Short mmCIF file of C-alpha atoms and ligand atoms in Angstrom, two decimals:
data_model
loop_
_atom_site.label_atom_id
_atom_site.label_comp_id
_atom_site.label_asym_id
_atom_site.label_seq_id
_atom_site.Cartn_x
_atom_site.Cartn_y
_atom_site.Cartn_z
CA MET A 1 -10.24 -34.12 29.35
CA SER A 2 -12.76 -31.89 31.25
CA THR A 3 -14.54 -29.86 28.69
CA ASP A 4 -14.26 -26.44 30.14
CA LEU A 5 -17.04 -24.33 28.00
CA THR A 6 -15.59 -20.84 29.81
CA GLY A 7 -12.49 -21.92 27.33
CA LEU A 8 -14.37 -22.03 24.14
CA ALA A 9 -12.53 -20.03 21.64
CA THR A 10 -15.50 -18.20 19.63
CA SER A 11 -13.55 -16.24 16.69
CA GLY A 12 -12.00 -17.49 13.99
CA GLY A 13 -8.29 -16.87 12.33
CA PRO A 14 -8.81 -14.55 9.73
CA ASP A 15 -7.87 -11.61 11.86
CA ILE A 16 -4.38 -13.18 12.48
CA ASP A 17 -1.75 -11.67 10.00
CA TRP A 18 0.73 -14.51 9.56
CA PRO A 19 3.92 -13.49 8.85
CA ASP A 20 5.28 -14.68 5.55
CA LEU A 21 8.36 -16.55 6.89
CA PRO A 22 10.18 -19.48 5.14
CA ALA A 23 8.20 -22.99 5.94
CA ARG A 24 9.92 -26.50 5.24
CA GLN A 25 8.10 -29.41 4.31
CA GLN A 26 4.80 -27.90 2.91
CA PRO A 27 2.79 -29.49 0.18
CA THR A 28 2.80 -27.68 -3.35
CA TRP A 29 -1.07 -27.02 -4.09
CA HIS A 30 -1.96 -26.80 -7.76
CA ASP A 31 -5.49 -24.90 -7.36
CA PRO A 32 -4.98 -21.74 -5.67
CA ALA A 33 -8.67 -21.40 -5.66
CA ALA A 34 -10.03 -24.70 -4.10
CA LEU A 35 -7.19 -23.93 -1.35
CA ALA A 36 -8.52 -20.33 -0.50
CA GLN A 37 -12.24 -21.80 -0.22
CA THR A 38 -10.49 -24.94 2.01
CA LEU A 39 -8.99 -22.33 4.13
CA SER A 40 -12.32 -20.24 4.93
CA VAL A 41 -14.06 -23.17 5.52
CA LEU A 42 -11.66 -24.50 7.93
CA GLY A 43 -11.69 -21.36 9.91
CA THR A 44 -15.33 -21.14 10.02
CA TYR A 45 -15.43 -24.82 11.69
CA PRO A 46 -15.68 -25.53 15.70
CA PRO A 47 -12.94 -25.65 17.73
CA LEU A 48 -11.43 -29.69 18.15
CA VAL A 49 -10.20 -28.77 21.79
CA PHE A 50 -10.67 -25.80 24.14
CA ALA A 51 -8.39 -23.23 25.54
CA GLY A 52 -9.40 -24.58 29.27
CA GLU A 53 -8.35 -27.98 28.14
CA CYS A 54 -5.07 -26.78 26.65
CA ASP A 55 -4.27 -24.80 29.78
CA GLN A 56 -4.86 -27.89 32.16
CA LEU A 57 -2.59 -30.23 30.16
CA ARG A 58 -0.20 -26.82 30.47
CA SER A 59 -0.30 -27.37 34.16
CA ARG A 60 0.02 -31.17 34.03
CA MET A 61 3.22 -30.64 31.86
CA ALA A 62 4.38 -28.04 34.56
CA ASP A 63 4.08 -31.39 36.52
CA VAL A 64 6.29 -33.02 34.39
CA ALA A 65 9.17 -30.47 34.08
CA ALA A 66 9.09 -30.44 37.99
CA GLY A 67 9.52 -34.42 38.47
CA ARG A 68 6.18 -34.61 39.81
CA ALA A 69 4.61 -36.47 37.09
CA PHE A 70 5.65 -38.79 34.14
CA THR A 71 4.00 -38.28 30.77
CA LEU A 72 3.13 -40.98 28.25
CA GLN A 73 2.67 -40.16 24.56
CA GLY A 74 2.09 -42.71 22.06
CA GLY A 75 -0.01 -43.33 18.57
CA ASP A 76 0.56 -43.90 14.83
CA CYS A 77 3.43 -42.37 12.81
CA ALA A 78 0.89 -41.54 10.70
CA GLU A 79 -2.96 -41.58 11.02
CA THR A 80 -4.77 -42.50 7.84
CA LEU A 81 -8.24 -41.83 7.25
CA ALA A 82 -8.92 -45.58 6.29
CA ASP A 83 -7.69 -46.39 9.78
CA VAL A 84 -9.96 -44.13 11.60
CA THR A 85 -11.97 -46.81 12.70
CA GLY A 86 -13.67 -47.75 15.76
CA PRO A 87 -12.16 -50.96 16.65
CA ASN A 88 -8.52 -49.11 15.74
CA ILE A 89 -9.14 -46.14 17.96
CA ARG A 90 -10.29 -48.61 20.98
CA ASP A 91 -7.35 -50.84 20.64
CA ARG A 92 -4.83 -47.79 20.63
CA ILE A 93 -6.63 -46.24 23.74
CA LYS A 94 -7.14 -49.26 25.35
CA THR A 95 -3.04 -50.02 24.77
CA ILE A 96 -2.21 -46.51 25.96
CA LEU A 97 -4.53 -46.99 29.11
CA GLN A 98 -2.84 -50.53 29.77
CA MET A 99 0.83 -48.87 29.56
CA ALA A 100 -0.47 -45.51 31.89
CA VAL A 101 -1.71 -48.13 34.55
CA VAL A 102 1.47 -50.18 34.29
CA LEU A 103 3.20 -47.32 34.86
CA THR A 104 1.36 -45.42 37.46
CA TYR A 105 0.85 -48.72 39.70
CA GLY A 106 4.48 -49.99 39.12
CA ALA A 107 6.13 -46.62 39.74
CA GLY A 108 3.79 -44.74 42.18
CA THR A 109 3.79 -41.81 39.68
CA PRO A 110 0.87 -39.65 38.16
CA ILE A 111 0.77 -40.30 34.29
CA VAL A 112 0.06 -37.70 31.98
CA LYS A 113 -1.60 -39.53 28.88
CA VAL A 114 -1.37 -37.84 25.21
CA GLY A 115 -2.38 -39.96 22.00
CA ARG A 116 -0.56 -39.15 18.87
CA MET A 117 -3.59 -39.14 17.56
CA ALA A 118 -7.01 -37.06 16.11
CA GLY A 119 -4.36 -35.00 13.85
CA GLN A 120 -1.53 -36.81 12.97
CA PHE A 121 -2.02 -36.97 9.40
CA ALA A 122 0.93 -35.45 7.84
CA LYS A 123 4.35 -36.55 7.31
CA PRO A 124 7.92 -34.40 6.70
CA ARG A 125 9.82 -36.23 4.05
CA SER A 126 13.32 -36.57 3.11
CA SER A 127 12.46 -35.90 -0.63
CA ASP A 128 10.16 -33.96 -2.47
CA THR A 129 9.66 -36.87 -4.78
CA GLU A 130 9.78 -40.77 -5.01
CA THR A 131 10.67 -42.81 -8.12
CA ARG A 132 9.45 -46.65 -8.96
CA ASP A 133 10.74 -48.00 -12.03
CA GLY A 134 11.74 -44.88 -13.79
CA VAL A 135 8.54 -43.32 -12.59
CA THR A 136 9.06 -40.14 -10.57
CA LEU A 137 5.99 -38.46 -8.58
CA PRO A 138 5.61 -36.30 -5.60
CA ALA A 139 6.34 -38.08 -2.41
CA TYR A 140 3.31 -39.15 -0.15
CA ARG A 141 3.01 -36.50 2.56
CA GLY A 142 0.48 -38.20 4.74
CA ASP A 143 -3.32 -38.59 4.01
CA MET A 144 -3.75 -34.63 4.86
CA VAL A 145 -1.89 -33.77 1.72
CA ASN A 146 -2.12 -36.34 -0.87
CA GLY A 147 -2.94 -40.67 -1.33
CA PHE A 148 -0.36 -43.55 -0.91
CA GLU A 149 -1.25 -45.21 -4.14
CA PHE A 150 1.52 -44.80 -6.60
CA THR A 151 -0.32 -42.84 -9.18
CA PRO A 152 -0.27 -39.14 -10.37
CA GLN A 153 -3.98 -38.54 -9.55
CA ALA A 154 -3.43 -40.09 -6.08
CA ARG A 155 -0.16 -38.02 -5.19
CA ARG A 156 -1.34 -34.90 -6.59
CA PRO A 157 -1.69 -32.58 -3.28
CA ASP A 158 -5.74 -31.81 -2.84
CA PRO A 159 -6.49 -29.28 -0.44
CA GLU A 160 -10.14 -30.98 0.09
CA ARG A 161 -7.85 -33.42 2.33
CA LEU A 162 -7.39 -30.78 5.16
CA LEU A 163 -11.12 -31.07 5.69
CA ARG A 164 -11.14 -34.82 5.49
CA CYS A 165 -9.09 -34.92 8.17
CA TYR A 166 -10.73 -32.03 10.24
CA HIS A 167 -13.51 -34.30 9.78
CA ALA A 168 -11.62 -37.52 10.88
CA SER A 169 -10.16 -35.53 13.68
CA SER A 170 -13.47 -34.50 15.18
CA ALA A 171 -14.47 -38.31 15.24
CA THR A 172 -11.57 -39.91 16.50
CA LEU A 173 -11.53 -37.00 19.38
CA ASN A 174 -15.27 -37.70 19.62
CA LEU A 175 -14.80 -41.45 20.44
CA VAL A 176 -11.57 -40.63 22.72
CA ARG A 177 -13.85 -38.42 24.94
CA GLY A 178 -16.74 -40.78 25.08
CA PHE A 179 -13.72 -43.99 25.62
CA THR A 180 -12.34 -41.85 28.64
CA SER A 181 -14.98 -40.20 30.23
CA GLY A 182 -17.74 -43.02 30.05
CA GLY A 183 -17.11 -46.36 32.08
CA PHE A 184 -14.92 -47.72 29.83
CA ALA A 185 -11.47 -46.16 31.30
CA ASP A 186 -13.13 -46.95 34.92
CA LEU A 187 -10.38 -48.19 36.93
CA ARG A 188 -12.72 -51.10 37.85
CA SER A 189 -12.28 -52.01 34.43
CA VAL A 190 -8.41 -52.87 34.19
CA HIS A 191 -9.37 -56.28 33.00
CA ALA A 192 -10.97 -55.51 30.26
CA TRP A 193 -8.55 -53.26 28.68
CA ASN A 194 -6.63 -56.78 28.41
CA LYS A 195 -9.61 -58.31 26.64
CA GLY A 196 -9.14 -58.85 22.85
CA PHE A 197 -5.84 -59.14 22.58
CA LEU A 198 -3.41 -61.62 21.87
CA THR A 199 -2.00 -63.28 24.77
CA GLY A 200 1.57 -63.10 25.71
CA PRO A 201 4.10 -62.87 28.69
CA ALA A 202 3.39 -59.01 28.91
CA GLN A 203 -0.36 -59.49 28.88
CA ALA A 204 -0.07 -62.37 31.65
CA ARG A 205 1.87 -59.96 33.64
CA TYR A 206 -0.80 -57.44 33.36
CA GLU A 207 -3.50 -59.74 34.37
CA VAL A 208 -1.55 -60.21 37.58
CA MET A 209 -0.92 -56.37 38.13
CA ALA A 210 -4.47 -56.05 37.33
CA GLY A 211 -5.61 -58.57 39.95
CA GLN A 212 -3.69 -56.73 42.47
CA ILE A 213 -5.28 -53.13 41.58
CA ASP A 214 -8.80 -54.44 41.93
CA ARG A 215 -7.68 -55.60 45.58
CA ALA A 216 -6.44 -52.05 46.05
CA VAL A 217 -9.46 -50.41 44.55
CA ARG A 218 -11.90 -52.97 46.60
CA PHE A 219 -10.02 -51.81 49.93
CA LEU A 220 -10.41 -48.12 48.78
CA GLU A 221 -14.04 -48.42 48.47
CA ALA A 222 -14.64 -50.53 51.34
CA SER A 223 -12.70 -47.99 53.56
CA GLY A 224 -14.76 -45.41 52.15
CA VAL A 225 -12.22 -43.39 50.52
CA ALA A 226 -12.54 -43.91 46.72
CA ASP A 227 -14.31 -41.64 44.90
CA ALA A 228 -16.32 -43.26 42.35
CA GLU A 229 -16.33 -40.75 39.89
CA GLU A 230 -12.94 -40.05 39.67
CA MET A 231 -12.23 -43.57 38.96
CA ARG A 232 -14.78 -43.63 36.23
CA ARG A 233 -12.70 -41.21 34.16
CA VAL A 234 -9.34 -40.39 32.76
CA GLU A 235 -7.52 -37.19 31.61
CA PHE A 236 -6.37 -38.11 28.09
CA TYR A 237 -5.30 -35.60 25.65
CA SER A 238 -4.30 -35.17 22.07
CA ALA A 239 -1.38 -34.39 20.26
CA HIS A 240 -0.06 -34.15 16.55
CA GLU A 241 2.88 -32.54 14.84
CA ALA A 242 2.08 -29.09 13.74
CA LEU A 243 3.55 -29.50 10.08
CA VAL A 244 1.12 -28.32 7.49
CA LEU A 245 0.69 -24.75 8.20
CA ASP A 246 -2.77 -24.62 5.87
CA TYR A 247 -4.47 -26.65 8.37
CA GLU A 248 -2.82 -25.14 11.62
CA ARG A 249 -3.56 -21.73 11.16
CA PRO A 250 -7.02 -21.70 9.85
CA MET A 251 -7.30 -23.94 13.36
CA VAL A 252 -6.23 -20.84 15.59
CA ARG A 253 -8.96 -19.12 17.47
CA ARG A 254 -8.87 -16.25 19.83
CA ASP A 255 -9.63 -17.46 23.26
CA HIS A 256 -12.96 -14.81 24.31
CA ARG A 257 -11.60 -15.03 27.92
CA THR A 258 -8.34 -13.34 27.62
CA GLY A 259 -7.94 -12.77 23.84
CA LEU A 260 -5.12 -15.38 23.47
CA LEU A 261 -4.55 -17.35 20.86
CA TYR A 262 -4.72 -21.25 20.50
CA ASP A 263 -4.87 -23.72 17.96
CA THR A 264 -7.61 -25.61 18.47
CA SER A 265 -6.90 -28.71 16.35
CA SER A 266 -5.08 -30.37 19.36
CA HIS A 267 -4.28 -30.03 23.06
CA LEU A 268 -0.65 -30.02 22.23
CA VAL A 269 1.33 -29.54 19.01
CA TRP A 270 4.94 -30.18 18.28
CA VAL A 271 7.79 -29.27 15.69
CA GLY A 272 9.70 -31.73 14.23
CA GLU A 273 13.32 -32.02 13.71
CA ARG A 274 13.27 -31.20 10.30
CA THR A 275 11.17 -27.94 10.71
CA ARG A 276 12.68 -26.54 14.02
CA ASP A 277 14.80 -23.62 12.29
CA LEU A 278 14.75 -20.74 14.36
CA ASP A 279 13.82 -18.15 11.69
CA GLY A 280 11.04 -20.53 9.78
CA ALA A 281 7.44 -20.21 10.06
CA HIS A 282 7.02 -23.57 12.28
CA ILE A 283 8.64 -21.71 15.41
CA ASP A 284 7.23 -18.53 14.86
CA PHE A 285 4.08 -20.49 14.78
CA VAL A 286 4.10 -22.50 18.02
CA SER A 287 5.57 -19.11 19.37
CA ARG A 288 2.14 -17.36 18.97
CA ILE A 289 -0.09 -19.80 20.58
CA GLN A 290 -0.92 -20.56 24.14
CA ASN A 291 -1.12 -24.41 23.87
CA PRO A 292 1.51 -26.41 25.70
CA VAL A 293 4.09 -26.90 22.52
CA ALA A 294 6.92 -29.54 22.25
CA VAL A 295 10.22 -29.26 19.99
CA LYS A 296 11.91 -32.66 18.50
CA LEU A 297 15.58 -32.60 19.25
CA GLY A 298 17.84 -34.71 17.24
CA PRO A 299 21.30 -35.69 17.84
CA THR A 300 22.97 -32.24 16.67
CA ALA A 301 21.06 -30.33 18.58
CA ASP A 302 23.55 -27.89 20.70
CA ARG A 303 23.43 -25.54 23.79
CA ASP A 304 22.84 -22.38 21.67
CA THR A 305 20.03 -23.78 19.51
CA VAL A 306 18.32 -25.17 22.42
CA LEU A 307 18.63 -21.70 24.40
CA ALA A 308 17.42 -20.16 21.45
CA LEU A 309 14.55 -22.48 20.92
CA MET A 310 13.63 -21.74 24.67
CA ASP A 311 14.15 -17.80 24.49
CA ARG A 312 11.74 -17.68 20.82
CA ILE A 313 9.03 -20.24 22.54
CA ASP A 314 9.22 -19.75 26.22
CA PRO A 315 10.79 -16.22 26.89
CA GLU A 316 8.91 -16.34 30.20
CA ARG A 317 9.81 -19.95 31.08
CA THR A 318 5.90 -20.70 31.81
CA PRO A 319 6.00 -23.77 33.72
CA GLY A 320 4.61 -26.40 31.41
CA ARG A 321 5.09 -24.51 28.02
CA LEU A 322 7.72 -25.94 26.48
CA THR A 323 8.98 -29.77 26.13
CA PHE A 324 12.10 -30.94 24.31
CA ILE A 325 11.34 -34.38 22.89
CA THR A 326 14.71 -35.73 22.11
CA ARG A 327 15.40 -38.58 19.79
CA MET A 328 19.34 -39.08 19.42
CA GLY A 329 19.64 -42.88 18.83
CA ALA A 330 20.55 -45.41 21.37
CA GLY A 331 24.14 -45.58 20.44
CA THR A 332 24.36 -41.62 20.69
CA ILE A 333 22.43 -40.67 23.41
CA ARG A 334 24.57 -41.37 26.07
CA ASP A 335 27.12 -39.31 24.25
CA VAL A 336 25.38 -36.24 23.75
CA LEU A 337 22.51 -35.84 26.44
CA PRO A 338 24.10 -35.25 29.27
CA SER A 339 26.64 -32.69 28.31
CA LEU A 340 23.62 -31.04 26.45
CA LEU A 341 21.71 -30.77 29.78
CA THR A 342 24.57 -29.87 31.67
CA SER A 343 25.55 -27.06 29.55
CA LEU A 344 22.09 -25.73 29.75
CA GLY A 345 22.38 -25.15 33.41
CA GLU A 346 18.90 -23.81 35.33
CA ASP A 347 17.60 -23.85 31.88
CA ALA A 348 17.43 -27.34 31.76
CA ARG A 349 14.87 -27.34 34.67
CA ARG A 350 12.37 -25.24 33.21
CA VAL A 351 11.07 -27.37 30.54
CA ALA A 352 9.94 -30.92 30.29
CA TRP A 353 12.06 -33.53 28.77
CA VAL A 354 10.75 -36.17 27.13
CA CYS A 355 12.39 -39.47 25.21
CA ASP A 356 11.57 -40.59 21.62
CA PRO A 357 13.25 -43.73 21.62
CA MET A 358 12.08 -44.53 17.77
CA HIS A 359 13.17 -41.80 15.09
CA GLY A 360 16.84 -42.40 15.97
CA ASN A 361 16.69 -45.97 15.77
CA THR A 362 15.34 -46.67 12.46
CA PHE A 363 17.10 -48.86 9.79
CA THR A 364 16.01 -51.09 6.87
CA SER A 365 15.85 -54.68 7.18
CA PRO A 366 17.64 -57.03 4.35
CA SER A 367 14.05 -57.73 3.08
CA GLY A 368 13.77 -53.72 2.32
CA PHE A 369 11.31 -53.17 5.25
CA LYS A 370 11.89 -49.98 7.51
CA THR A 371 12.20 -51.32 11.12
CA ARG A 372 13.79 -50.85 14.54
CA ARG A 373 14.84 -53.07 17.08
CA PHE A 374 12.80 -53.24 20.58
CA GLU A 375 16.33 -53.93 22.23
CA ASP A 376 17.27 -50.19 20.46
CA VAL A 377 14.08 -48.82 22.13
CA VAL A 378 14.57 -49.67 25.20
CA ASP A 379 18.24 -49.34 25.25
CA GLU A 380 17.49 -45.26 24.49
CA VAL A 381 15.23 -45.23 27.13
CA ARG A 382 17.76 -46.25 29.60
CA GLY A 383 20.22 -43.78 28.28
CA PHE A 384 17.75 -41.14 28.65
CA PHE A 385 17.19 -41.83 32.29
CA ALA A 386 20.84 -42.33 32.89
CA ALA A 387 21.88 -38.85 31.30
CA HIS A 388 19.02 -37.22 33.66
CA ALA A 389 20.21 -39.00 36.25
CA GLU A 390 24.12 -37.72 35.54
CA ALA A 391 22.71 -34.02 34.69
CA GLY A 392 20.65 -33.83 37.99
CA THR A 393 17.24 -33.04 35.89
CA HIS A 394 13.85 -35.06 35.59
CA PRO A 395 13.48 -37.74 32.73
CA GLY A 396 9.68 -36.69 32.14
CA GLY A 397 8.20 -39.15 29.63
CA ILE A 398 8.35 -41.42 26.47
CA HIS A 399 6.89 -40.53 23.18
CA VAL A 400 6.43 -43.54 21.10
CA GLU A 401 5.04 -45.02 17.90
CA LEU A 402 2.41 -47.61 18.84
CA THR A 403 -0.78 -49.46 17.65
CA GLY A 404 -3.06 -51.69 19.59
CA ASN A 405 -2.93 -54.22 16.52
CA ASP A 406 -0.75 -57.19 16.40
CA VAL A 407 1.46 -55.99 13.44
CA THR A 408 5.16 -56.97 12.71
CA GLU A 409 6.84 -53.62 12.12
CA CYS A 410 9.47 -53.79 15.02
CA VAL A 411 11.68 -56.30 15.90
CA GLY A 412 12.45 -58.09 18.93
CA GLY A 413 10.83 -58.20 22.29
CA THR A 414 9.95 -61.41 24.42
CA THR A 415 7.38 -63.10 21.69
CA PRO A 416 9.91 -62.13 19.25
CA VAL A 417 9.43 -60.61 15.71
CA ASP A 418 12.25 -61.62 13.82
CA LEU A 419 13.57 -59.81 10.78
CA ASP A 420 12.35 -62.57 8.71
CA ASP A 421 8.67 -62.00 10.13
CA LEU A 422 8.58 -58.33 9.08
CA GLY A 423 6.34 -59.14 5.96
CA LEU A 424 3.61 -60.82 7.90
CA ARG A 425 1.79 -57.92 9.23
CA TYR A 426 3.56 -54.93 8.15
CA GLU A 427 0.88 -52.38 7.81
CA THR A 428 2.07 -48.81 8.27
CA LEU A 429 2.59 -46.25 5.62
CA CYS A 430 5.07 -44.52 7.66
CA ASP A 431 7.64 -45.88 10.54
CA PRO A 432 7.45 -48.69 12.33
CA ARG A 433 5.28 -49.15 15.37
CA LEU A 434 5.30 -51.30 18.68
CA ASN A 435 2.51 -53.87 18.61
CA HIS A 436 0.49 -54.16 21.75
CA GLN A 437 2.54 -56.83 23.25
CA GLN A 438 5.90 -54.73 22.80
CA SER A 439 4.18 -51.68 23.89
CA LEU A 440 3.03 -53.38 27.12
CA GLU A 441 6.41 -55.15 27.65
CA LEU A 442 8.01 -51.34 27.02
CA ALA A 443 5.50 -49.90 29.78
CA PHE A 444 6.63 -52.52 32.43
CA LEU A 445 10.71 -52.05 31.63
CA VAL A 446 10.14 -48.22 31.97
CA ALA A 447 8.14 -48.41 35.28
CA GLU A 448 11.50 -50.09 36.63
CA MET A 449 13.38 -47.57 35.46
CA LEU A 450 11.27 -44.86 37.01
CA GLU A 451 11.21 -46.66 40.31
CA ARG A 452 14.76 -46.80 40.11
CA GLY A 453 15.13 -43.23 39.41
CA GLY A 454 17.73 -43.72 36.80
CA ARG A 455 19.82 -46.02 38.45
C1 PEP B 501 7.85 -38.35 13.46
O1 PEP B 501 7.51 -38.31 14.71
O2 PEP B 501 7.05 -39.39 12.92
C2 PEP B 501 8.96 -37.79 13.02
C3 PEP B 501 8.67 -37.35 11.66
O3 PEP B 501 10.10 -37.58 13.93
P1 PEP B 501 11.23 -36.55 13.74
O4 PEP B 501 10.55 -34.96 13.61
O5 PEP B 501 11.43 -36.41 15.01
O6 PEP B 501 12.22 -36.94 12.73
MN1 MN B 502 7.49 -41.33 12.82
#
């Protein structure tokens, strides 16, 4: 991220008259006075990201849409306040940087790096309530809304949490900016990013690649063509689902250069599968902001819906403005994605296409854990590449739920996590994430797919 201060948006959101449209998945706050107070405080806080950075990401996503770059988007399903710690954030960044190096080196393609972090604190739920042993309480909607603990106090939505998540996002971004602009992200430190993780086949393969990169870097330096400053930093962007409008709306600022609106909570925001109603408040929200935005598409998304989303959010077909993140399921993607892409004609080439191979492949293990098979994740990505090869469109990236920690949440991989192992280190409060080993392994496989161009 380069901090373009000329893009510092200065005015807050109160001058914006948000239309009163139906909004799914919103918390039921109980104290209107406390909510109003919180919203006005949030509206005075400094932006977390700058308009100029959002513009820069939009131009990177234009490269993705045009097939000149590939994007890697990854992070927790749901960030939690308790997990905003130095080691957790560092290991997630290291994991994404390692995956990006594997993809860049393996496929020779620029990688647009996006962390699903610094704002990913709210979750859509299939039910408003949860019942345990005959007791019914509000469902957990993420730390931005209520607490996970199954007590009436914890589950009561508390607007104060919007402010706590703002501060946690700010602390996270501070560390991200430090790690990615200081010496830590230096290409000459590729070996160091592997340190501290358990060793396995993917880490060993990474070490070999890191040795080759070292030699290449030394060669470039010795030849006098390496720009030392450029090698020291990496562009890294933040993203989250724009779900709780009481968080996103007060974070909107007007860019003083252009008068245009930006959601300064994150560089990119997306609208989830459950809130992408054409006439709903979420699609209206993203249509008003200048950030690059994304919309998730499940297996039932049809041509008319997709075209209507494009017309609503990106009527001018601005390069990099709109990304569709498909999450079809490994068993479904080959049946539905090629025909969807083909039916869109030239319009399919005017947006970026990213594969979320996680959300269509979730199942419950016999022992009761929500999980995913690594093999299904890989298979959906293969189906994604094949669909784009068939339709003549660009497979633009992957969007994955991952952690740098050694968790046992998804099954499979070369150091396999078995169904019986899930209970060992199952730490997510929401969806199962790839662990460090599985994430690196996925990067190696995707690098091969990229290199082959979907064949
Ligand atoms: C998510 O990304 O965690 C999520 C809820 O995804 P989707 O909207 O695709 O279901
Ligand atoms: Mn999820």
